Amino acid sequence: MYCRSLPLSSDPAALYARLSRSRGPRAVLDSGWDPGGARGGPLSRFCVCAVDPFALLTARGNRAVLTWKDGRCERGSTLTLLRDVLKRFQLPDSNWPTPFPAGAMGYFGYELGALMEPAFGAPPMSDQETGLPDLWLGLFDSAVTIDLERERIVLSATGQPDSGGRARQRAESRIRELSAAVESAVADPIHDPMPAPAESAAGGGFESNFTPARFVRAVGRIKEFIAAGDIYQANLSHRFRTRFRKDPFRLFLELRQAAPAPFSAFLDGGDFAVVSMSPERFLHLDPETRRVETRPIKGTRPRGRTLMEDRHLARELVNSGKDRAEHVMIVDLERNDLGRVAQVGTVQVRELSLLETFPTLFHLTSTVEGILAPGRDRVDLLKATFPGGSITGAPKIRAMQVIDELETVRRGIYTGSLGYLSFTGGMDLNVAIRTIVVRDGRAEFHVGAGIVADSDPEAEYQETLVKGRSLREALEAAEKPDCAPFRQTASRLLADRIF
């Protein structure tokens, strides 16, 4: 284990950029620390970066493959192989100075919900595929953690999957490599972390899989399901696509500077990349106390252009009966999900409908927690709760069936989760909203709206356009020959309070 101080005047982006030069896939989990000095609130303590995994665990439906760097493969059912990997590389109990000394980082796609919950039925089918696996986890033997509270960097290496003397040599080599990257980034904090722009064709506009009329009809259909008593609410989304041939890492760095979020992530899988600026935590598990926390978000307003307008919008959200009713329904759903694997009597709502303020948005957020029951593990926890109720609807299983009937494409990573499962037994996953996937020269993202009995179909469609406008403009600006237009656009979006 290797530790050193990190001056808070140094931007983690410089370190991310140095580490991005390493070979192989890489992952960044960023807590939204503002380079100007603000730390983004109590959830913004750790930033974690890992590069060059020793193996990859991928899955499509219930068929999983563990692929080693030397080309060897192990196959099995998805949840069984995931549980086996987490047990096989489990680290001994220790007072680790980081929640992630080593472990699995990546994503769980939304469609894995059909696997987690057998009552849902057959895995969703649609007329277009994402082209990506439903599960992608890199197994990392080392990591760099920025601990903002203690103002230090923690370098960790375990030597996995080797053992004995070979593991010690591997760990020492990894520490030397990581130390060199950290030292160069700290010594040169003013260094511009942006990679050189790649050559690119002009953006080709954005295409949605829904026409306005088709979206409005789908909202009407959901309202019919609600009137019939099938569901209380459902989240309906559509996908935007455009050409994009710039470096997605550059896009991530610019977005985190323009609108930091506590559960942001960047994932480079080689033939694809993911940029996520999510404000929502799905699941956090403390390995020592076995305390589980989920923080559903339901209810959103933009920030105001003036102080008076800002206060008005905040009061409007807090006093909205519609938003509060939607929120409480989802909180109740999350309590029930967590209660399936928690110790009896430990599930509680610690915070209910709390107004959270972000640079560009207000949200209503609640905190639901419980203690994971003896004999239950992280796979059991995922099976009981995935995907999060805030992006499905209530009741969850029927809402997911309605979503599958009405949405014409697979969601893929969107509304799934990105994050880590540490070999020390911990876990922290986001809800993959405000997430862009870059693959095969194109970028795509989904936006959605929660539909309830009194929803206005046209207004719900317009809400999705407002949510998606910031991402569309960010992608268009990133296509410019240099960073300046992007930063100008980001500044304007912040001023407009619509990001």
Coordinates of C-alpha atoms in Angstrom, one line a residue:
M1 CA 0.0 0.0 0.0
Y2 CA 1.3 3.4 -0.9
C3 CA -0.1 6.8 0.2
R4 CA 0.8 10.4 -0.4
S5 CA -0.8 13.8 0.0
L6 CA -2.9 15.4 -2.8
P7 CA -3.0 19.2 -2.8
L8 CA -6.7 20.1 -3.2
S9 CA -5.7 22.7 -5.8
S10 CA -4.9 19.8 -8.0
D11 CA -7.7 18.7 -10.4
P12 CA -8.3 14.9 -10.4
A13 CA -8.8 15.2 -14.1
A14 CA -5.0 15.6 -14.5
L15 CA -4.5 12.3 -12.8
Y16 CA -7.3 10.6 -14.9
A17 CA -5.6 11.9 -18.0
R18 CA -2.2 10.5 -16.9
L19 CA -3.6 7.1 -16.1
S20 CA -5.6 7.0 -19.3
R21 CA -2.4 6.6 -21.2
S22 CA -2.1 3.1 -19.8
R23 CA -2.9 0.1 -21.9
G24 CA -6.1 -1.8 -21.7
P25 CA -9.6 -0.9 -20.5
R26 CA -10.0 1.7 -17.8
A27 CA -12.6 3.0 -15.5
V28 CA -13.1 6.2 -13.5
L29 CA -15.7 6.7 -10.8
D30 CA -15.8 10.4 -10.1
S31 CA -17.6 12.0 -7.1
G32 CA -18.2 15.4 -8.7
W33 CA -15.4 17.3 -6.9
D34 CA -15.3 20.8 -8.2
P35 CA -11.8 21.9 -9.1
G36 CA -12.8 25.4 -7.8
G37 CA -12.8 24.0 -4.3
A38 CA -16.3 22.8 -3.6
R39 CA -16.5 19.1 -2.8
G40 CA -20.0 18.4 -4.0
G41 CA -21.5 17.5 -0.7
P42 CA -21.2 14.5 1.7
L43 CA -21.3 11.9 -1.1
S44 CA -18.3 13.4 -2.8
R45 CA -15.4 11.9 -0.7
F46 CA -13.8 9.3 -3.0
C47 CA -12.8 9.3 -6.6
V48 CA -11.4 6.0 -7.9
C49 CA -9.5 5.1 -11.1
A50 CA -8.4 1.7 -12.3
V51 CA -6.6 0.6 -15.5
D52 CA -5.6 -2.6 -17.2
P53 CA -7.8 -5.4 -15.7
F54 CA -6.4 -8.9 -15.4
A55 CA -9.7 -10.4 -16.6
L56 CA -13.1 -9.3 -18.0
L57 CA -16.5 -10.7 -17.0
T58 CA -19.1 -10.2 -19.7
A59 CA -22.6 -11.6 -20.1
R60 CA -25.5 -11.7 -22.5
G61 CA -28.6 -12.8 -20.7
N62 CA -27.8 -15.9 -18.6
R63 CA -24.6 -16.8 -20.5
A64 CA -21.4 -15.3 -19.0
V65 CA -17.8 -15.5 -20.0
L66 CA -14.7 -14.8 -17.8
T67 CA -11.9 -13.9 -20.3
W68 CA -8.3 -13.8 -19.0
K69 CA -5.6 -11.7 -20.5
D70 CA -3.9 -14.7 -21.9
G71 CA -7.1 -15.7 -23.8
R72 CA -8.3 -18.4 -21.5
C73 CA -12.1 -18.4 -21.0
E74 CA -14.4 -19.7 -18.3
R75 CA -18.2 -20.0 -19.0
G76 CA -21.2 -20.3 -16.8
S77 CA -24.5 -18.8 -15.9
T78 CA -24.3 -15.1 -15.2
L79 CA -25.2 -14.8 -11.5
T80 CA -23.4 -18.0 -10.6
L81 CA -20.2 -16.9 -12.3
L82 CA -20.4 -13.4 -10.8
R83 CA -20.7 -14.9 -7.3
D84 CA -17.8 -17.3 -8.0
V85 CA -15.5 -14.5 -9.1
L86 CA -16.3 -12.3 -6.1
K87 CA -15.6 -15.2 -3.7
R88 CA -12.5 -16.4 -5.6
F89 CA -10.7 -13.0 -5.4
Q90 CA -12.0 -12.0 -2.0
L91 CA -9.4 -10.0 0.1
P92 CA -8.9 -10.7 3.8
D93 CA -10.5 -8.4 6.3
S94 CA -8.2 -5.4 6.8
N95 CA -8.3 -1.7 7.7
W96 CA -8.0 -0.6 4.1
P97 CA -7.7 3.1 3.6
T98 CA -9.8 2.9 0.4
P99 CA -13.2 1.3 -0.3
F100 CA -11.7 -0.1 -3.5
P101 CA -8.2 -1.5 -3.2
A102 CA -9.1 -4.0 -6.0
G103 CA -12.2 -5.5 -7.5
A104 CA -14.7 -5.4 -10.3
M105 CA -15.7 -2.1 -12.1
G106 CA -18.1 -1.7 -14.9
Y107 CA -21.8 -1.8 -15.6
F108 CA -25.0 -3.9 -15.3
G109 CA -27.3 -3.3 -18.2
Y110 CA -31.0 -2.6 -17.6
E111 CA -32.1 -5.8 -19.4
L112 CA -30.4 -7.9 -16.7
G113 CA -33.5 -7.1 -14.7
A114 CA -35.2 -10.0 -16.5
L115 CA -32.5 -12.3 -15.1
M116 CA -32.7 -10.8 -11.6
E117 CA -36.4 -11.2 -11.3
P118 CA -37.8 -14.5 -12.8
A119 CA -41.4 -13.3 -12.4
F120 CA -40.7 -10.7 -15.1
G121 CA -40.7 -13.5 -17.7
A122 CA -38.6 -13.9 -20.8
P123 CA -35.8 -11.4 -21.4
P124 CA -37.1 -8.3 -23.2
M125 CA -36.9 -8.5 -27.0
S126 CA -36.9 -5.5 -29.3
D127 CA -36.3 -4.6 -33.0
Q128 CA -32.9 -3.2 -32.4
E129 CA -29.9 -4.4 -30.2
T130 CA -27.4 -2.3 -28.4
G131 CA -24.5 -4.3 -29.7
L132 CA -23.0 -4.4 -26.1
P133 CA -23.1 -7.2 -23.5
D134 CA -25.7 -6.9 -20.8
L135 CA -22.9 -7.1 -18.2
W136 CA -19.3 -5.8 -18.4
L137 CA -17.0 -5.9 -15.4
G138 CA -13.2 -5.4 -15.5
L139 CA -11.4 -7.3 -12.7
F140 CA -8.7 -4.9 -11.5
D141 CA -5.8 -5.9 -9.2
S142 CA -4.9 -2.3 -8.4
A143 CA -6.5 1.2 -8.1
V144 CA -5.8 4.8 -7.5
T145 CA -8.2 6.4 -4.9
I146 CA -8.4 10.2 -4.2
D147 CA -9.6 10.6 -0.7
L148 CA -10.9 14.2 -0.6
E149 CA -11.7 14.2 3.1
R150 CA -8.2 13.2 4.2
E151 CA -6.6 15.1 1.4
R152 CA -4.5 12.2 0.1
I153 CA -4.1 9.7 -2.7
V154 CA -4.1 6.0 -2.0
L155 CA -2.3 3.6 -4.4
S156 CA -3.3 0.0 -3.9
A157 CA -2.1 -3.2 -5.5
T158 CA -2.9 -6.8 -4.6
G159 CA -0.9 -8.9 -7.0
Q160 CA -4.0 -10.8 -8.1
P161 CA -4.5 -13.2 -9.7
D162 CA -1.0 -14.4 -8.8
S163 CA 0.0 -15.7 -5.4
G164 CA 3.1 -15.9 -3.2
G165 CA 6.3 -14.3 -4.6
R166 CA 4.8 -13.7 -8.0
A167 CA 1.9 -11.7 -6.5
R168 CA 4.4 -9.6 -4.5
Q169 CA 6.4 -8.8 -7.6
R170 CA 3.3 -8.0 -9.6
A171 CA 2.0 -5.7 -6.8
E172 CA 5.4 -3.9 -6.5
S173 CA 5.5 -3.4 -10.3
R174 CA 2.0 -2.0 -10.3
I175 CA 2.7 0.4 -7.5
R176 CA 5.8 1.8 -9.4
E177 CA 3.7 2.3 -12.5
L178 CA 0.9 4.1 -10.6
S179 CA 3.4 6.1 -8.6
A180 CA 5.0 7.5 -11.7
A181 CA 1.6 8.6 -13.0
V182 CA 0.6 10.2 -9.7
E183 CA 3.9 12.0 -9.3
S184 CA 3.8 13.5 -12.8
A185 CA 0.2 14.7 -12.4
V186 CA 0.8 16.3 -9.0
A187 CA 4.0 17.9 -10.1
D188 CA 2.3 19.4 -13.1
P189 CA -1.3 20.2 -12.0
I190 CA -1.6 23.0 -14.6
H191 CA -1.1 20.6 -17.4
D192 CA -4.1 20.6 -19.7
P193 CA -5.5 17.1 -19.4
M194 CA -7.4 17.2 -22.6
P195 CA -6.2 14.8 -25.3
A196 CA -5.6 16.1 -28.8
P197 CA -8.9 16.2 -30.8
A198 CA -9.3 13.4 -33.3
E199 CA -10.3 14.0 -36.9
S200 CA -14.0 14.0 -37.2
A201 CA -16.8 14.3 -39.7
A202 CA -19.4 16.9 -38.9
G203 CA -22.2 15.7 -36.7
G204 CA -25.1 14.3 -38.7
G205 CA -28.0 15.5 -36.5
F206 CA -29.9 13.5 -33.9
E207 CA -32.4 10.7 -34.6
S208 CA -34.9 9.4 -32.0
N209 CA -36.5 6.0 -32.1
F210 CA -39.9 7.7 -31.3
T211 CA -41.7 10.3 -33.4
P212 CA -43.6 12.9 -31.3
A213 CA -46.9 11.3 -32.2
R214 CA -45.7 7.8 -31.3
F215 CA -44.4 9.0 -27.9
V216 CA -47.7 10.7 -27.2
R217 CA -49.6 7.5 -28.1
A218 CA -47.4 5.5 -25.8
V219 CA -48.1 7.9 -22.9
G220 CA -51.8 7.4 -23.6
R221 CA -51.4 3.7 -23.5
I222 CA -49.6 3.9 -20.1
K223 CA -52.5 6.0 -18.8
E224 CA -54.9 3.3 -19.9
F225 CA -52.8 0.7 -17.9
I226 CA -53.0 3.0 -14.9
A227 CA -56.8 3.5 -15.3
A228 CA -57.2 -0.3 -15.5
G229 CA -55.3 -0.7 -12.2
D230 CA -52.4 -2.6 -13.7
I231 CA -49.8 0.0 -12.6
Y232 CA -49.5 3.3 -10.7
Q233 CA -46.8 4.8 -12.8
A234 CA -44.2 3.9 -15.4
N235 CA -41.1 5.5 -16.9
L236 CA -41.2 5.9 -20.7
S237 CA -37.9 6.7 -22.5
H238 CA -36.7 7.2 -26.0
R239 CA -33.2 7.1 -27.5
F240 CA -31.2 9.8 -29.5
R241 CA -28.4 8.9 -31.8
T242 CA -25.8 11.0 -33.7
R243 CA -22.4 10.6 -35.4
F244 CA -19.5 11.2 -33.0
R245 CA -15.9 10.6 -33.7
K246 CA -14.1 12.6 -31.1
D247 CA -12.4 11.2 -28.0
P248 CA -15.1 10.3 -25.5
F249 CA -12.7 10.9 -22.6
R250 CA -12.5 14.5 -23.6
L251 CA -16.3 14.7 -23.5
F252 CA -16.2 13.2 -20.0
L253 CA -13.6 15.7 -18.7
E254 CA -15.5 18.6 -20.1
L255 CA -18.9 17.5 -18.7
R256 CA -17.5 16.9 -15.2
Q257 CA -16.1 20.4 -15.3
A258 CA -19.4 21.9 -16.5
A259 CA -21.8 20.0 -14.3
P260 CA -20.2 17.7 -11.7
A261 CA -22.3 15.0 -10.3
P262 CA -21.7 12.7 -7.3
F263 CA -22.0 9.4 -9.2
S264 CA -20.2 10.2 -12.4
A265 CA -18.3 7.6 -14.3
F266 CA -16.2 7.0 -17.4
L267 CA -15.7 3.6 -18.8
D268 CA -13.4 2.6 -21.7
G269 CA -14.1 -0.9 -22.9
G270 CA -11.9 -0.8 -25.9
D271 CA -14.6 -0.9 -28.6
F272 CA -17.0 1.3 -26.7
A273 CA -17.0 4.1 -24.0
V274 CA -19.5 5.3 -21.5
V275 CA -19.8 8.8 -20.1
S276 CA -22.2 9.0 -17.1
M277 CA -23.0 12.2 -15.1
S278 CA -25.5 10.6 -12.8
P279 CA -26.6 12.3 -9.5
E280 CA -28.3 9.1 -8.2
R281 CA -27.0 6.3 -6.0
F282 CA -28.6 3.0 -6.6
L283 CA -26.9 0.8 -4.0
H284 CA -24.1 1.2 -1.4
L285 CA -23.0 -1.7 0.8
D286 CA -20.6 -1.2 3.7
P287 CA -18.7 -4.5 4.1
E288 CA -18.0 -4.1 7.8
T289 CA -21.5 -3.0 9.0
R290 CA -23.4 -4.7 6.2
R291 CA -25.5 -1.5 6.0
V292 CA -27.2 -1.1 2.6
E293 CA -28.2 2.3 1.3
T294 CA -30.3 3.3 -1.7
R295 CA -31.1 7.0 -2.6
P296 CA -34.0 7.2 -5.1
I297 CA -34.5 10.4 -7.0
K298 CA -38.0 11.3 -8.1
G299 CA -39.0 14.9 -8.8
T300 CA -37.0 17.5 -10.7
R301 CA -37.0 21.2 -11.4
P302 CA -34.4 23.4 -13.2
R303 CA -32.5 26.0 -11.3
G304 CA -33.8 29.6 -11.7
R305 CA -32.2 32.4 -13.7
T306 CA -32.5 34.7 -10.7
L307 CA -32.4 34.1 -7.0
M308 CA -36.2 34.8 -6.7
E309 CA -36.9 32.4 -9.5
D310 CA -34.6 29.8 -8.0
R311 CA -36.4 29.9 -4.7
H312 CA -39.8 29.8 -6.4
L313 CA -38.8 26.6 -8.4
A314 CA -37.5 25.0 -5.2
R315 CA -40.7 25.7 -3.3
E316 CA -42.8 24.5 -6.3
L317 CA -41.0 21.2 -6.2
V318 CA -41.3 20.7 -2.5
N319 CA -45.0 21.6 -2.5
S320 CA -46.0 19.7 -5.6
G321 CA -48.5 17.0 -4.6
K322 CA -47.9 15.2 -7.9
D323 CA -44.2 15.0 -7.5
R324 CA -44.4 14.0 -3.8
A325 CA -46.9 11.3 -4.5
E326 CA -44.7 9.8 -7.3
H327 CA -41.7 10.0 -4.9
V328 CA -43.4 8.3 -2.0
M329 CA -44.6 5.4 -4.3
I330 CA -41.0 4.8 -5.3
V331 CA -39.7 5.0 -1.8
D332 CA -42.2 2.4 -0.7
L333 CA -41.1 0.2 -3.6
E334 CA -37.5 0.5 -2.6
R335 CA -38.3 -0.3 1.0
N336 CA -40.1 -3.5 -0.1
D337 CA -37.2 -4.5 -2.4
L338 CA -34.6 -4.0 0.3
G339 CA -36.8 -5.8 2.8
R340 CA -36.5 -9.0 0.8
V341 CA -32.8 -9.4 1.8
A342 CA -32.4 -7.2 4.9
Q343 CA -32.6 -8.3 8.5
V344 CA -36.2 -8.0 9.8
G345 CA -36.8 -4.7 11.4
T346 CA -33.8 -2.9 10.0
V347 CA -35.3 -1.3 6.9
Q348 CA -36.1 2.4 7.5
V349 CA -36.4 5.7 5.6
R350 CA -33.7 7.9 7.0
E351 CA -34.6 10.9 4.8
L352 CA -37.8 11.4 3.0
S353 CA -38.3 13.8 0.1
L354 CA -35.3 15.8 0.8
L355 CA -34.6 18.8 -1.5
E356 CA -31.2 18.4 -3.0
T357 CA -29.6 21.2 -4.9
F358 CA -27.2 20.6 -7.8
P359 CA -25.5 23.3 -10.0
T360 CA -28.4 23.1 -12.6
L361 CA -31.2 21.1 -11.0
F362 CA -33.3 20.6 -7.9
H363 CA -34.2 17.0 -7.0
L364 CA -36.3 15.3 -4.4
T365 CA -34.2 12.5 -2.8
S366 CA -34.9 10.0 -0.1
T367 CA -32.5 7.7 1.7
V368 CA -33.7 4.1 2.4
E369 CA -31.4 1.8 4.4
G370 CA -31.2 -1.6 6.1
I371 CA -28.8 -4.3 7.3
L372 CA -28.1 -7.1 4.9
A373 CA -29.3 -10.4 6.5
P374 CA -26.8 -13.1 7.5
G375 CA -26.3 -15.6 4.7
R376 CA -27.1 -13.0 2.1
D377 CA -24.5 -11.6 -0.3
R378 CA -24.2 -8.9 -3.0
V379 CA -25.7 -11.1 -5.7
D380 CA -28.7 -11.7 -3.5
L381 CA -28.9 -7.9 -3.0
L382 CA -28.8 -7.3 -6.7
K383 CA -31.4 -9.9 -7.4
A384 CA -33.8 -8.3 -4.9
T385 CA -33.5 -4.7 -6.0
F386 CA -32.2 -4.4 -9.7
P387 CA -33.1 -2.3 -11.6
G388 CA -34.0 0.6 -9.3
G389 CA -37.6 1.5 -9.0
S390 CA -37.1 5.2 -9.7
I391 CA -36.5 4.4 -13.4
T392 CA -39.1 1.6 -13.9
G393 CA -42.3 2.5 -12.1
A394 CA -44.7 0.8 -9.7
P395 CA -45.3 -2.0 -9.2
K396 CA -42.0 -2.8 -10.7
I397 CA -42.5 -6.1 -12.5
R398 CA -45.7 -5.0 -14.3
A399 CA -44.2 -1.6 -15.1
M400 CA -41.2 -3.3 -16.7
Q401 CA -43.5 -5.4 -18.8
V402 CA -45.3 -2.3 -19.9
I403 CA -42.0 -0.6 -20.8
D404 CA -40.9 -3.6 -22.8
E405 CA -44.2 -3.5 -24.7
L406 CA -44.0 0.2 -25.6
E407 CA -40.3 1.0 -26.0
T408 CA -39.0 -0.1 -29.4
V409 CA -35.3 -0.5 -28.5
R410 CA -33.4 -2.0 -25.7
R411 CA -32.2 0.4 -23.0
G412 CA -28.8 -1.2 -22.6
I413 CA -26.7 0.6 -20.1
Y414 CA -29.3 3.4 -19.6
T415 CA -31.1 3.0 -16.3
G416 CA -28.9 0.0 -15.4
S417 CA -26.0 0.7 -13.1
L418 CA -22.3 1.7 -13.2
G419 CA -19.9 1.3 -10.3
Y420 CA -17.8 -1.2 -8.3
L421 CA -17.9 -4.4 -6.4
S422 CA -14.8 -4.4 -4.3
F423 CA -12.9 -7.6 -3.4
T424 CA -13.2 -6.4 0.2
G425 CA -17.0 -7.0 0.1
G426 CA -18.2 -3.5 -0.5
M427 CA -20.3 -2.1 -3.4
D428 CA -21.3 1.2 -4.8
L429 CA -23.5 1.5 -7.9
N430 CA -25.2 4.5 -9.6
V431 CA -28.4 4.7 -11.6
A432 CA -27.2 5.1 -15.1
I433 CA -29.1 8.2 -16.1
R434 CA -27.7 11.2 -18.0
T435 CA -25.4 8.6 -19.7
I436 CA -23.9 8.7 -23.2
V437 CA -22.6 5.5 -24.9
V438 CA -20.0 6.0 -27.7
R439 CA -19.6 3.1 -30.1
D440 CA -18.8 2.6 -33.8
G441 CA -18.5 6.3 -34.6
R442 CA -21.8 7.3 -33.0
A443 CA -23.1 8.5 -29.6
E444 CA -26.4 7.6 -28.1
F445 CA -28.3 8.5 -25.0
H446 CA -31.8 8.0 -23.6
V447 CA -34.2 10.4 -21.9
G448 CA -37.4 9.6 -20.2
A449 CA -40.3 10.8 -18.1
G450 CA -42.4 9.3 -15.3
I451 CA -46.0 8.8 -16.4
V452 CA -48.8 8.9 -13.9
A453 CA -52.6 9.2 -14.1
D454 CA -52.8 13.0 -14.6
S455 CA -49.8 13.2 -17.0
D456 CA -50.3 15.4 -20.1
P457 CA -48.8 13.4 -23.0
E458 CA -47.6 16.4 -25.0
A459 CA -46.1 18.0 -21.9
E460 CA -44.3 14.7 -21.0
Y461 CA -42.8 14.6 -24.5
Q462 CA -41.6 18.2 -24.2
E463 CA -40.0 17.4 -20.8
T464 CA -37.9 14.7 -22.5
L465 CA -36.7 17.2 -25.1
V466 CA -35.7 19.6 -22.4
K467 CA -33.8 16.8 -20.5
G468 CA -32.0 15.8 -23.7
R469 CA -31.2 19.3 -25.0
S470 CA -28.2 19.7 -22.8
L471 CA -26.6 16.4 -23.9
R472 CA -27.4 17.1 -27.5
E473 CA -25.7 20.5 -27.4
A474 CA -22.8 19.1 -25.5
L475 CA -22.2 16.5 -28.1
E476 CA -22.5 19.0 -30.9
A477 CA -20.0 21.4 -29.2
A478 CA -17.6 18.6 -28.6
E479 CA -17.4 18.0 -32.3
K480 CA -15.8 21.4 -32.8
P481 CA -12.1 21.6 -33.7
D482 CA -11.1 22.7 -30.3
C483 CA -12.3 22.9 -26.7
A484 CA -13.4 26.6 -26.7
P485 CA -16.8 26.1 -28.4
F486 CA -17.6 23.3 -26.0
R487 CA -16.7 25.4 -22.9
Q488 CA -18.8 28.3 -24.3
T489 CA -21.7 26.0 -24.8
A490 CA -21.3 24.5 -21.3
S491 CA -21.1 28.0 -19.7
R492 CA -24.3 29.0 -21.6
L493 CA -26.1 25.8 -20.5
L494 CA -25.1 26.5 -16.9
A495 CA -26.4 30.0 -17.3
D496 CA -29.6 28.8 -18.7
R497 CA -30.0 26.3 -15.8
I498 CA -31.2 23.5 -18.1
F499 CA -28.2 21.2 -18.1

